[in-house]
PDB file of C-alpha atoms in Angstrom:
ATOM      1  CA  UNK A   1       7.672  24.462 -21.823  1.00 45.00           C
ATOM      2  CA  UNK A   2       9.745  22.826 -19.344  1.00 40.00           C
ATOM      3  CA  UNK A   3      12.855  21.148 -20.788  1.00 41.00           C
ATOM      4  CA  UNK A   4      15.652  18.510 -18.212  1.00 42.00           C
ATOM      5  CA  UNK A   5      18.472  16.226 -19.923  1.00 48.00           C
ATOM      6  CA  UNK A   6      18.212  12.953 -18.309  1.00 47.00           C
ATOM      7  CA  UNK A   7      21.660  12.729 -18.996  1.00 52.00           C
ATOM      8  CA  UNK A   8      22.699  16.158 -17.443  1.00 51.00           C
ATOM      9  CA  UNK A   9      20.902  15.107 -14.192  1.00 45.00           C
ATOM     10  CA  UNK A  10      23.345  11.776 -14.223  1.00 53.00           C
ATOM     11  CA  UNK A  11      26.385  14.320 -14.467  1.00 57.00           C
ATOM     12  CA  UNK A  12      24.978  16.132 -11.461  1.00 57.00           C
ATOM     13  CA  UNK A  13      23.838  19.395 -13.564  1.00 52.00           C
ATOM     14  CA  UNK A  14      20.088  19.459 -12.472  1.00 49.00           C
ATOM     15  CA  UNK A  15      19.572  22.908 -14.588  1.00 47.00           C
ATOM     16  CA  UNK A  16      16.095  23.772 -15.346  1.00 45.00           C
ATOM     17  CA  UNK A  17      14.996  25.516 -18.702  1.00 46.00           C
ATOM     18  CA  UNK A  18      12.348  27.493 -19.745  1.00 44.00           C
ATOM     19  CA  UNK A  19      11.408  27.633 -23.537  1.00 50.00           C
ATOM     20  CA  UNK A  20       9.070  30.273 -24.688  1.00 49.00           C
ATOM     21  CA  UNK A  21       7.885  31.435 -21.303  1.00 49.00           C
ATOM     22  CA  UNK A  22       5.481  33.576 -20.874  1.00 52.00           C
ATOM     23  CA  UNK A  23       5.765  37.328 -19.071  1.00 55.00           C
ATOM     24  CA  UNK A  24       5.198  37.395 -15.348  1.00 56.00           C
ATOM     25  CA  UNK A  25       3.278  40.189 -13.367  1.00 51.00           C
ATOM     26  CA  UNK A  26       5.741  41.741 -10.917  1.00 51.00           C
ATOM     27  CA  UNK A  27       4.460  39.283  -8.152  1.00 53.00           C
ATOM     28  CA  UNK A  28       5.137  36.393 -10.458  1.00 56.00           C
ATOM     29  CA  UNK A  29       2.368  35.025 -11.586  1.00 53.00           C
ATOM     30  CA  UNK A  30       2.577  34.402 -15.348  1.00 55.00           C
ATOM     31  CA  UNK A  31       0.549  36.092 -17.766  1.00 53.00           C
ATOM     32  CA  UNK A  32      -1.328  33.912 -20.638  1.00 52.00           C
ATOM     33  CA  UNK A  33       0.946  33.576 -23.933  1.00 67.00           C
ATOM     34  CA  UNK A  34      -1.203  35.317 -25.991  1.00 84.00           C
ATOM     35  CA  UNK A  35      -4.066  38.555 -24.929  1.00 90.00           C
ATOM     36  CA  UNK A  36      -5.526  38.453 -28.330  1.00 90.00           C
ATOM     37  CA  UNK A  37      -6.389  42.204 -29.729  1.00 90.00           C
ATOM     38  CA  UNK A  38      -9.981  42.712 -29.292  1.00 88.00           C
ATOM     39  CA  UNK A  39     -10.430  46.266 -30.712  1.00 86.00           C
ATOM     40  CA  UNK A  40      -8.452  49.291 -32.186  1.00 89.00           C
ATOM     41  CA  UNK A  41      -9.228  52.669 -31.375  1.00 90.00           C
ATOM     42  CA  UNK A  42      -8.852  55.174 -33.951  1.00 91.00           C
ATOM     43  CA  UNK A  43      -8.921  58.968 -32.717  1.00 90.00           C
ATOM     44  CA  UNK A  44      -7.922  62.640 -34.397  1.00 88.00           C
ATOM     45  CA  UNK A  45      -6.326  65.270 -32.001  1.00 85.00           C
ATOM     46  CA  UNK A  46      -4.939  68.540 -33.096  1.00 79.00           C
ATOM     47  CA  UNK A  47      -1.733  69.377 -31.396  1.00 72.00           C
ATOM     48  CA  UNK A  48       0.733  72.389 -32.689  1.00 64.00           C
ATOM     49  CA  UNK A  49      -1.431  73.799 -35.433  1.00 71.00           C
ATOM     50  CA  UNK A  50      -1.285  70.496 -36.794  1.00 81.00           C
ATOM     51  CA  UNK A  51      -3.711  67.182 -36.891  1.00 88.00           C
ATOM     52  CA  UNK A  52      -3.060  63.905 -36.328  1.00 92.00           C
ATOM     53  CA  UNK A  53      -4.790  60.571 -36.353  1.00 94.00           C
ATOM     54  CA  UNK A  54      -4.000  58.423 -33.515  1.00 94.00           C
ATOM     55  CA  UNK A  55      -4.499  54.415 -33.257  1.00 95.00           C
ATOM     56  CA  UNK A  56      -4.254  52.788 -29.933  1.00 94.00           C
ATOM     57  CA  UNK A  57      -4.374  49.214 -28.767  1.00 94.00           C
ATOM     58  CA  UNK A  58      -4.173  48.219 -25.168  1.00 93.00           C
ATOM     59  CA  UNK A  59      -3.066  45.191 -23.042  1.00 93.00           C
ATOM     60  CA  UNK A  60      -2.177  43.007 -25.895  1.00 93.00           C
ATOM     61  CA  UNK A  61       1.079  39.996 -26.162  1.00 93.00           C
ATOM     62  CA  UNK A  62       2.830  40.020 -28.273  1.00 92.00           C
ATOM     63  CA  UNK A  63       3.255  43.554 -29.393  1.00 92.00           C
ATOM     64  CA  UNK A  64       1.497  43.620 -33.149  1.00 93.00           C
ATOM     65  CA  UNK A  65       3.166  45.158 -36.000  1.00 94.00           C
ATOM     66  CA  UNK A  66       1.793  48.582 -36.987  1.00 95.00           C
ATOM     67  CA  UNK A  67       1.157  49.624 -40.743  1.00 95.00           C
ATOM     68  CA  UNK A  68      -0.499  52.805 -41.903  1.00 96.00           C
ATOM     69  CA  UNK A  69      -2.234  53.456 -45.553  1.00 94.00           C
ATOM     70  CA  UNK A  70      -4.778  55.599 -47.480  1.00 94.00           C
ATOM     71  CA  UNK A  71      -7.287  55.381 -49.610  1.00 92.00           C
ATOM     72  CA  UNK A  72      -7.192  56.677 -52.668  1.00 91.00           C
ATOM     73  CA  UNK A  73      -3.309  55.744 -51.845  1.00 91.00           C
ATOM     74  CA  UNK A  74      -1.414  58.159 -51.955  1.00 88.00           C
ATOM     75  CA  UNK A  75       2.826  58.357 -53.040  1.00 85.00           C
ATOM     76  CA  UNK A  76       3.438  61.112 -50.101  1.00 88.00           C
ATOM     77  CA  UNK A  77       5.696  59.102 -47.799  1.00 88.00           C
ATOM     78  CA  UNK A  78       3.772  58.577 -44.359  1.00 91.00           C
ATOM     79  CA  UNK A  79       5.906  59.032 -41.596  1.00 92.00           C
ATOM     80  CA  UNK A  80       4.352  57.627 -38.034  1.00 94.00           C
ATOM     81  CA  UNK A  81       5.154  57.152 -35.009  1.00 94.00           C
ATOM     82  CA  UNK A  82       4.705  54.291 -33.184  1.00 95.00           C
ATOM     83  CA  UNK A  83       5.048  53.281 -29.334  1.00 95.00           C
ATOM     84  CA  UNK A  84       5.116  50.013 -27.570  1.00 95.00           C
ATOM     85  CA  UNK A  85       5.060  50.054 -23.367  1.00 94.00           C
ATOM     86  CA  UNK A  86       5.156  47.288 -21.731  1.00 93.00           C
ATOM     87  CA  UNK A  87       3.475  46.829 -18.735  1.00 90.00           C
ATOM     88  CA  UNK A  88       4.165  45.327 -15.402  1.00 89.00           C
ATOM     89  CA  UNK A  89       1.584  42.690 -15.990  1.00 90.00           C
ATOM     90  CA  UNK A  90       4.119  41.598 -18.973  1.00 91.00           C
ATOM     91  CA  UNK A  91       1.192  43.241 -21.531  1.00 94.00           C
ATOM     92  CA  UNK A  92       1.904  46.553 -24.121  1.00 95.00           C
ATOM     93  CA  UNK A  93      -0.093  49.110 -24.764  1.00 94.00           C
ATOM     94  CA  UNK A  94       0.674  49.939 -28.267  1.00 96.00           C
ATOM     95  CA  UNK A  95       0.092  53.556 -29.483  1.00 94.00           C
ATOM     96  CA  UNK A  96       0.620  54.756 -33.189  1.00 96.00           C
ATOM     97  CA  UNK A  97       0.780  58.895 -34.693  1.00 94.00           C
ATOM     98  CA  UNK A  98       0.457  60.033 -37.849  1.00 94.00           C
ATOM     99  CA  UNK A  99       0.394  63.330 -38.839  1.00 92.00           C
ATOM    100  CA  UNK A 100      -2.659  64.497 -41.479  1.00 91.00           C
ATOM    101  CA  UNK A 101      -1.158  64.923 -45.071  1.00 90.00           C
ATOM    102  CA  UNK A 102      -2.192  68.775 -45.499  1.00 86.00           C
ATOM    103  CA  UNK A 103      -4.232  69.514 -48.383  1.00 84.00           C
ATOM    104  CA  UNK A 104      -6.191  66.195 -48.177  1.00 85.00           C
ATOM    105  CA  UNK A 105      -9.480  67.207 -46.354  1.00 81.00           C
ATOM    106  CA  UNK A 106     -10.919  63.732 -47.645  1.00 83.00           C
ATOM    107  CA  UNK A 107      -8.567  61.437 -47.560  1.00 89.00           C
ATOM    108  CA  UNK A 108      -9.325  57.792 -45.575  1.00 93.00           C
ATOM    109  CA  UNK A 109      -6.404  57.154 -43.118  1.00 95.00           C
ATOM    110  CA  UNK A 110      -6.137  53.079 -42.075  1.00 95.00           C
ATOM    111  CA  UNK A 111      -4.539  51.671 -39.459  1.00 96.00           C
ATOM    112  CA  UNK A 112      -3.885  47.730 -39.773  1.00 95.00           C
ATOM    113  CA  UNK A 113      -2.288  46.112 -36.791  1.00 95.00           C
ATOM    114  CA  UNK A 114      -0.560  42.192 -37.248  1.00 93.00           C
ATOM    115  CA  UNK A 115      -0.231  39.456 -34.815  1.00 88.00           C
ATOM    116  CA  UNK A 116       2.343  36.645 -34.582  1.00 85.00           C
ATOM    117  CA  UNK A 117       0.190  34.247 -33.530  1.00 83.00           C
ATOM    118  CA  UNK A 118      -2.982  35.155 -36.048  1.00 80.00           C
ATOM    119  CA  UNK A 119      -3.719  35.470 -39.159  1.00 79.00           C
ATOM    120  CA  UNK A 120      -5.732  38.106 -39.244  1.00 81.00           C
ATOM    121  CA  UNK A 121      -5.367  41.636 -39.641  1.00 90.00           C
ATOM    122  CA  UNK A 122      -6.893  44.193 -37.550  1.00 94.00           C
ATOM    123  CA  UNK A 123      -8.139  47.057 -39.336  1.00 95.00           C
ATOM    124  CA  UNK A 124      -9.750  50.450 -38.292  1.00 95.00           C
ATOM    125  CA  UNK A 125      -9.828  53.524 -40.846  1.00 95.00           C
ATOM    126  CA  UNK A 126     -11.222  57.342 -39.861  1.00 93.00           C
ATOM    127  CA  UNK A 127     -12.322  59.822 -41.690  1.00 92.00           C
ATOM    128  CA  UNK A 128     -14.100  63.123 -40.539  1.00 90.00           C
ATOM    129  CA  UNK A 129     -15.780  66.534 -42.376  1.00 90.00           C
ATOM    130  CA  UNK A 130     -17.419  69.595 -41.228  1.00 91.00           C
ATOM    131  CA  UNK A 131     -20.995  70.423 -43.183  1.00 93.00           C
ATOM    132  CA  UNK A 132     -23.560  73.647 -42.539  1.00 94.00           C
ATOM    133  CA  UNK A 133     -26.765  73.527 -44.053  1.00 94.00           C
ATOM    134  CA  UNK A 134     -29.607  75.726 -43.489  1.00 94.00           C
ATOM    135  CA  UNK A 135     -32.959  75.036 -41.843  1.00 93.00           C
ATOM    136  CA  UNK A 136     -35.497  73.341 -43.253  1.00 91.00           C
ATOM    137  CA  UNK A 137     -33.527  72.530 -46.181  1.00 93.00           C
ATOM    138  CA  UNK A 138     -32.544  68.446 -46.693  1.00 95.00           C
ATOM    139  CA  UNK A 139     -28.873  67.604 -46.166  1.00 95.00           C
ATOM    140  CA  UNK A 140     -27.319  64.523 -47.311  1.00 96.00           C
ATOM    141  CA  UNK A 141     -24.844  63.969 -45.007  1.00 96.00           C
ATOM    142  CA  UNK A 142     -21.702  61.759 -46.743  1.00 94.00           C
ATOM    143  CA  UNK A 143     -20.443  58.185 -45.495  1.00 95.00           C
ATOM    144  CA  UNK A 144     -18.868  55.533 -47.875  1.00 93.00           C
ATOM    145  CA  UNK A 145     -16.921  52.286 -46.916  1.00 92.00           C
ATOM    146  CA  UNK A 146     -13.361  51.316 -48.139  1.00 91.00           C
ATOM    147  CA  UNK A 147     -12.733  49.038 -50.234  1.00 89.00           C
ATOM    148  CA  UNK A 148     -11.241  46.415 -47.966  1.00 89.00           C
ATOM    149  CA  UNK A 149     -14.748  46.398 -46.018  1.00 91.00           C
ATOM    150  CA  UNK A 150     -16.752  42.996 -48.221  1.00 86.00           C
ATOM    151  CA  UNK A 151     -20.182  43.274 -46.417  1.00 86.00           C
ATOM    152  CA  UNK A 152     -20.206  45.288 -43.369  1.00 91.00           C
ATOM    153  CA  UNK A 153     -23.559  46.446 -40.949  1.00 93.00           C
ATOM    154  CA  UNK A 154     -23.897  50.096 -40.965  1.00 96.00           C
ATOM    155  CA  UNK A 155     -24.326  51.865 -37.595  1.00 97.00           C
ATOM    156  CA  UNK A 156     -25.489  55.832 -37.730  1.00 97.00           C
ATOM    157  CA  UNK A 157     -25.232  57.654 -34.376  1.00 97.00           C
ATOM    158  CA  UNK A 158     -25.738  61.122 -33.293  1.00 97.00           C
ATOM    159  CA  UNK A 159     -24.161  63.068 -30.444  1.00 94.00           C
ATOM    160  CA  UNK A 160     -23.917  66.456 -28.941  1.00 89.00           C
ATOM    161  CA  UNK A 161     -22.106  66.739 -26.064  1.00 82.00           C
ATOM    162  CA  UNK A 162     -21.663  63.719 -24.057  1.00 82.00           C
ATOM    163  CA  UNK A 163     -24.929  62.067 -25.233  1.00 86.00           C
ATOM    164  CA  UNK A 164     -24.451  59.912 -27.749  1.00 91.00           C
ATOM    165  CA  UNK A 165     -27.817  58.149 -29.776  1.00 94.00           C
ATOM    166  CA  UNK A 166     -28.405  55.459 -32.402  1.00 96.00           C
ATOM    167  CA  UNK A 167     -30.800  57.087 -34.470  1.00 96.00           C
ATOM    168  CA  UNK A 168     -30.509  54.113 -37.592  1.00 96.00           C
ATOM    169  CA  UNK A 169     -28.655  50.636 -38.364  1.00 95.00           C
ATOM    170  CA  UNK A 170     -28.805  48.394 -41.647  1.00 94.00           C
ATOM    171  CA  UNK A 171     -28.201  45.078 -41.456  1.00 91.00           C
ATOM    172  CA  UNK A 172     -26.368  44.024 -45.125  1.00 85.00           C
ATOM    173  CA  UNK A 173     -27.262  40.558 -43.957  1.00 84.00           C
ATOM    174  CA  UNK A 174     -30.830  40.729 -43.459  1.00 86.00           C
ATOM    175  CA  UNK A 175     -31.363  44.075 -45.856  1.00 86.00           C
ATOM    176  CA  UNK A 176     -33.200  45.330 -42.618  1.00 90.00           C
ATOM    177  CA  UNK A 177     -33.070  48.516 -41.582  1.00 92.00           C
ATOM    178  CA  UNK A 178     -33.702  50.370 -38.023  1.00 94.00           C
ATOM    179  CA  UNK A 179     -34.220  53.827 -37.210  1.00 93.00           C
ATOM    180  CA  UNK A 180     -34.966  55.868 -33.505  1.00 94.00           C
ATOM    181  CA  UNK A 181     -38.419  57.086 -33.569  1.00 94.00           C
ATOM    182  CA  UNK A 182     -37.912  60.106 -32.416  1.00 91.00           C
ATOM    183  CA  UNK A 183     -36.239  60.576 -35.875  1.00 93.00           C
ATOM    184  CA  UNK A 184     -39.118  59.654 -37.915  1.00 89.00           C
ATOM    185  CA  UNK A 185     -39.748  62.328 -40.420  1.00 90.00           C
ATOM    186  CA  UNK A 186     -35.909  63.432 -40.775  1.00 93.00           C
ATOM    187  CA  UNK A 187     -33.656  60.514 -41.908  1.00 94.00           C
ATOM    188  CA  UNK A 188     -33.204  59.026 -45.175  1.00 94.00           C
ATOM    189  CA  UNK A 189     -31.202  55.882 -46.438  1.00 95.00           C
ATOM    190  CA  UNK A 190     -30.977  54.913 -50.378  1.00 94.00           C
ATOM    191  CA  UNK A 191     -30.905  50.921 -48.935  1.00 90.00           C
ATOM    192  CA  UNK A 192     -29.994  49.826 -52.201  1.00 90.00           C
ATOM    193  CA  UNK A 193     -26.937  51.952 -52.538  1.00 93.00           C
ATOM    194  CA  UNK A 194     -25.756  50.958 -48.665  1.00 92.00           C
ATOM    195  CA  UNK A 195     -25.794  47.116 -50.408  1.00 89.00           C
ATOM    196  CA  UNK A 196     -23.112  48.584 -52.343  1.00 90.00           C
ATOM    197  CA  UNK A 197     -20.967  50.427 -49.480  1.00 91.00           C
ATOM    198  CA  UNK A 198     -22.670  53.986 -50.118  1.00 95.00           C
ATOM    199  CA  UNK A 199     -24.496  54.794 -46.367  1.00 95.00           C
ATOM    200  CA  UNK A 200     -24.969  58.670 -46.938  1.00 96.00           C
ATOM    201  CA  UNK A 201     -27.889  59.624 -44.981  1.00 96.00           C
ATOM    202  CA  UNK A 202     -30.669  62.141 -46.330  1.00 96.00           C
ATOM    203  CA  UNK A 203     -31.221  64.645 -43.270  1.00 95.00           C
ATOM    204  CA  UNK A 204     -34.891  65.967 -43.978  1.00 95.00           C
ATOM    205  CA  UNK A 205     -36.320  68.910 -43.013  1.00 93.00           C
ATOM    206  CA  UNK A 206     -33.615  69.855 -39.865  1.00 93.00           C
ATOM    207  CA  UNK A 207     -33.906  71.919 -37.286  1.00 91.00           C
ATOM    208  CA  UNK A 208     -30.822  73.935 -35.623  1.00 91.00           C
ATOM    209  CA  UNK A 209     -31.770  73.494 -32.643  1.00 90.00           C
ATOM    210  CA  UNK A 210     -32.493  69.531 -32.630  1.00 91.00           C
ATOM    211  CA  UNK A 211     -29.870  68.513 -35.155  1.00 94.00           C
ATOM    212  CA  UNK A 212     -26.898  70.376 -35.419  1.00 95.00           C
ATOM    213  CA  UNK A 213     -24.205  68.115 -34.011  1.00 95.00           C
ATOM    214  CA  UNK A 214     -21.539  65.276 -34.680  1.00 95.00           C
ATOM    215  CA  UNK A 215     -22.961  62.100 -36.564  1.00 97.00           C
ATOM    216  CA  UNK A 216     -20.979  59.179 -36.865  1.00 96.00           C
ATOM    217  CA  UNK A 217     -21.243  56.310 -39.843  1.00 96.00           C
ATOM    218  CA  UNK A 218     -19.935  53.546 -38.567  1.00 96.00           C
ATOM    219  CA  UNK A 219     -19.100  50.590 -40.837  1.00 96.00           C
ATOM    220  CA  UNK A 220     -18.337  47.243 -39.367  1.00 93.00           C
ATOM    221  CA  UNK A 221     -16.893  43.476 -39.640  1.00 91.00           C
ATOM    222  CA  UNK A 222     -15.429  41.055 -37.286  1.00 89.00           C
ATOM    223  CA  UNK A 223     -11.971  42.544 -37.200  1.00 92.00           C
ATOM    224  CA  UNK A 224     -12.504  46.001 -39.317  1.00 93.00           C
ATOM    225  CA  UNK A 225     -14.235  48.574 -38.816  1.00 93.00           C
ATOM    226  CA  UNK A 226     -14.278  52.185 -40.062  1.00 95.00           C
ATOM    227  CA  UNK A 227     -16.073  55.693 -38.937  1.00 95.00           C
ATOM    228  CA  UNK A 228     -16.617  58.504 -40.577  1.00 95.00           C
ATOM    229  CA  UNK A 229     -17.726  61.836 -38.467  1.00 94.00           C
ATOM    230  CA  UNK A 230     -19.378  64.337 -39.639  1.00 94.00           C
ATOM    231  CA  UNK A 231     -19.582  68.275 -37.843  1.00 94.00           C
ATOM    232  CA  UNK A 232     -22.843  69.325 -39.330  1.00 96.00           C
ATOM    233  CA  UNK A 233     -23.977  72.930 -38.337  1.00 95.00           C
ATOM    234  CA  UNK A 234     -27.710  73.812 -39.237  1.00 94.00           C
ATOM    235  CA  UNK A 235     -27.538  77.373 -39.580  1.00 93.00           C
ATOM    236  CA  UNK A 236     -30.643  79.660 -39.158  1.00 88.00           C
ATOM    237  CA  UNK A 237     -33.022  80.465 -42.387  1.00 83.00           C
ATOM    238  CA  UNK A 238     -32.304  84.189 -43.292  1.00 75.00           C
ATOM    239  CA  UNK A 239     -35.333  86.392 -43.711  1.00 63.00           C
ATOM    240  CA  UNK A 240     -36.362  86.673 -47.489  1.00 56.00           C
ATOM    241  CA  UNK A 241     -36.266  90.049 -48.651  1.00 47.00           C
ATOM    242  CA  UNK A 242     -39.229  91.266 -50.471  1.00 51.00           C
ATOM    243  CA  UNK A 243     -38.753  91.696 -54.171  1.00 55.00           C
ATOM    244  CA  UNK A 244     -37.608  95.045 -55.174  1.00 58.00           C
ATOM    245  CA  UNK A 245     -39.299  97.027 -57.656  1.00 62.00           C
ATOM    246  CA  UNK A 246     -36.801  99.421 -59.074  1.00 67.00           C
ATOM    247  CA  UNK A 247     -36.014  97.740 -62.122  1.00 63.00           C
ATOM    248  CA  UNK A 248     -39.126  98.000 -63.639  1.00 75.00           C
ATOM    249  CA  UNK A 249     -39.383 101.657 -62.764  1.00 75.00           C
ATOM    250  CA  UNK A 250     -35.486 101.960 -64.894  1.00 72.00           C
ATOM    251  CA  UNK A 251     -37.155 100.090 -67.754  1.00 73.00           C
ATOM    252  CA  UNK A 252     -40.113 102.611 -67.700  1.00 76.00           C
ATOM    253  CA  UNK A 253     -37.493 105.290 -67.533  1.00 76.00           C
ATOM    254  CA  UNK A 254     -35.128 103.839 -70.314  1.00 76.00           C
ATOM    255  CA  UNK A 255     -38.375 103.158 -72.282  1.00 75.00           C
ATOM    256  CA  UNK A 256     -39.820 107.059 -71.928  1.00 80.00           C
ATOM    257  CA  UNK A 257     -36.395 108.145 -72.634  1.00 75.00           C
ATOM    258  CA  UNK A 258     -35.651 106.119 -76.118  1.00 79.00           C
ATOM    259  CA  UNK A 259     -39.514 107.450 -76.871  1.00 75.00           C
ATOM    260  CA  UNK A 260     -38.552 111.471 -76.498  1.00 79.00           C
ATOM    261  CA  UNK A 261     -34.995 110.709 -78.487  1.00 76.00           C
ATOM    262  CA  UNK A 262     -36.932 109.179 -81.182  1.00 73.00           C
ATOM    263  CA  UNK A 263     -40.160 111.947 -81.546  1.00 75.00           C
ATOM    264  CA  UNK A 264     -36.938 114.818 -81.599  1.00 75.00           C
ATOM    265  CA  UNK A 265     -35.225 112.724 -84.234  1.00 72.00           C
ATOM    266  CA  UNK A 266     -38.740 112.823 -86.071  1.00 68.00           C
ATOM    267  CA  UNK A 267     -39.301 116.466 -85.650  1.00 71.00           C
ATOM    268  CA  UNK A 268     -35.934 117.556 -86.937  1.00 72.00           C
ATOM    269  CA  UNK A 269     -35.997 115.209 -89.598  1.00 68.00           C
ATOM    270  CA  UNK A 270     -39.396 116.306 -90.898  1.00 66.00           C
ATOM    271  CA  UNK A 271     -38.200 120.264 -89.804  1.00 69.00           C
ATOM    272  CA  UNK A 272     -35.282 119.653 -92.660  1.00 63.00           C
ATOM    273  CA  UNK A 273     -37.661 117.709 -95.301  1.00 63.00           C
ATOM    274  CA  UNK A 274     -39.850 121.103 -94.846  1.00 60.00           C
ATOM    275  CA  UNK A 275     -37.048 123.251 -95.394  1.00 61.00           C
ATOM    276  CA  UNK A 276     -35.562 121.244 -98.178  1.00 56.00           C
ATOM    277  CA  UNK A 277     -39.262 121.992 -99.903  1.00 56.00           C
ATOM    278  CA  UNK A 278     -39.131 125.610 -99.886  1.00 53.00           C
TER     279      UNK A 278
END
């Protein structure tokens, strides 16, 4: 906003100000006053024998405020660390760390990121598991929403390698549910307990070599959204081994065994009865 005092410019003090101007690129053309947040990215990295969950924002202004919580909450003190760069453009790049509490495989980790300019809150939360499970035996495969997500869509991808597939989606909205036909035959969703949050999927009848992998549940809103990734390892069926024998062969044996102690017992016993007599 451009601001002159009429009455400066009579004294001959023609000063120009500026009031809340916005950044400049580094040719000088300004930058809008606000580059609304249009998506957090929520990541886990292991670095130094240690893990760490990592939530990025880029080219935002203003810089949001950064807040970090768990669910269940816990009363260990969470200690991240958070970066803002600014950008020649006059926009930041805002990149927050926090380091996995150890001996809390399941623990949710949230990231909630604040403008000055809107009220609402930004939210992404993470959450990721290794499974095995043998083949051809069903695997249910885990996901459950937070809390703070009301009525999200539920997204279920699958990827191995670089290829990543939407094998099912449920709509809360319109209680409709999608799934890849190529899947047909091995995926399972209790639709009445996803109205409720719960989108574990039933993995039916797998196959190591088609579906070991990563799948991803992916719950989502207009500004939240969280993921939950799942390592699942579909290890090969070992070979039955025939049933053994043996045993009944040591029962025989115990069995002939009592039978001889007993007919010795008997002969003694009636030896001394016939001794006794005489």
């Amino acid at each position: 906003r451009v601001f002159v005092s009429a009455q400066q410019i009579s004294n001959g003090n023609a000063t120009l100000i500026l009031r809340r101007s916005a950044p400049r690129t580094s040719d000088g053309r300004p930058v809008c006053a606000a580059a609304p947040i249009r998506g957090l990215f929520l990541e886990q990295s292991r670095l130094s024998g240690y893990e760490e969950i990592k939530c990025f924002v880029p080219d935002v202004f203003p810089a949001p405020r950064v807040t970090w919580a768990t669910e269940p909450p816990t009363f260990e003190d969470l200690r991240p660390i958070t970066r803002k760069h600014a950008k020649e453009n006059g926009l930041f790049s805002v990149d927050s760390r926090l380091m996995k509490l150890k001996g809390r495989p399941d623990l949710i980790y949230i990231c909630k990121m604040t403008t000055s300019y809107s009220r609402s809150t930004w939210t992404a939360s993470l959450r990721e598991r290794e499974i095995a499970g043998t083949e051809g035996r069903d695997l249910t495969i885990s996901c459950a929403a937070p809390t703070y997500l009301k009525n999200p869509s539920l997204y279920w991808t699958f990827s191995r390698g670089d290829n990543s597939t939407l094998i099912l989606s449920y709509n809360s909205q319109s209680d409709r549910q999608v799934s890849a036909p190529s899947w047909d035959g091995h995926l399972e969703l209790d639709i009445y307990k996803a109205k409720f949050g719960d989108g574990s999927l039933r993995l039916m009848d797998p196959r190591r070599s088609e579906h070991s992998g990563s799948y991803a549940c992916e719950f989502s809103e207009k500004f939240s959204r969280h993921v939950e990734r799942s390592q699942v390892t579909i290890k090969q069926r070992s070979v039955e081994q025939k049933p053994s024998y043996w045993w009944i062969l040591g029962v025989v044996a115990a069995g002939l065994v009592l039978v001889l102690a007993g007919l010795l017992a008997f002969l003694k016993l009636k030896e001394h009865s016939a001794s006794c007599t005489v």
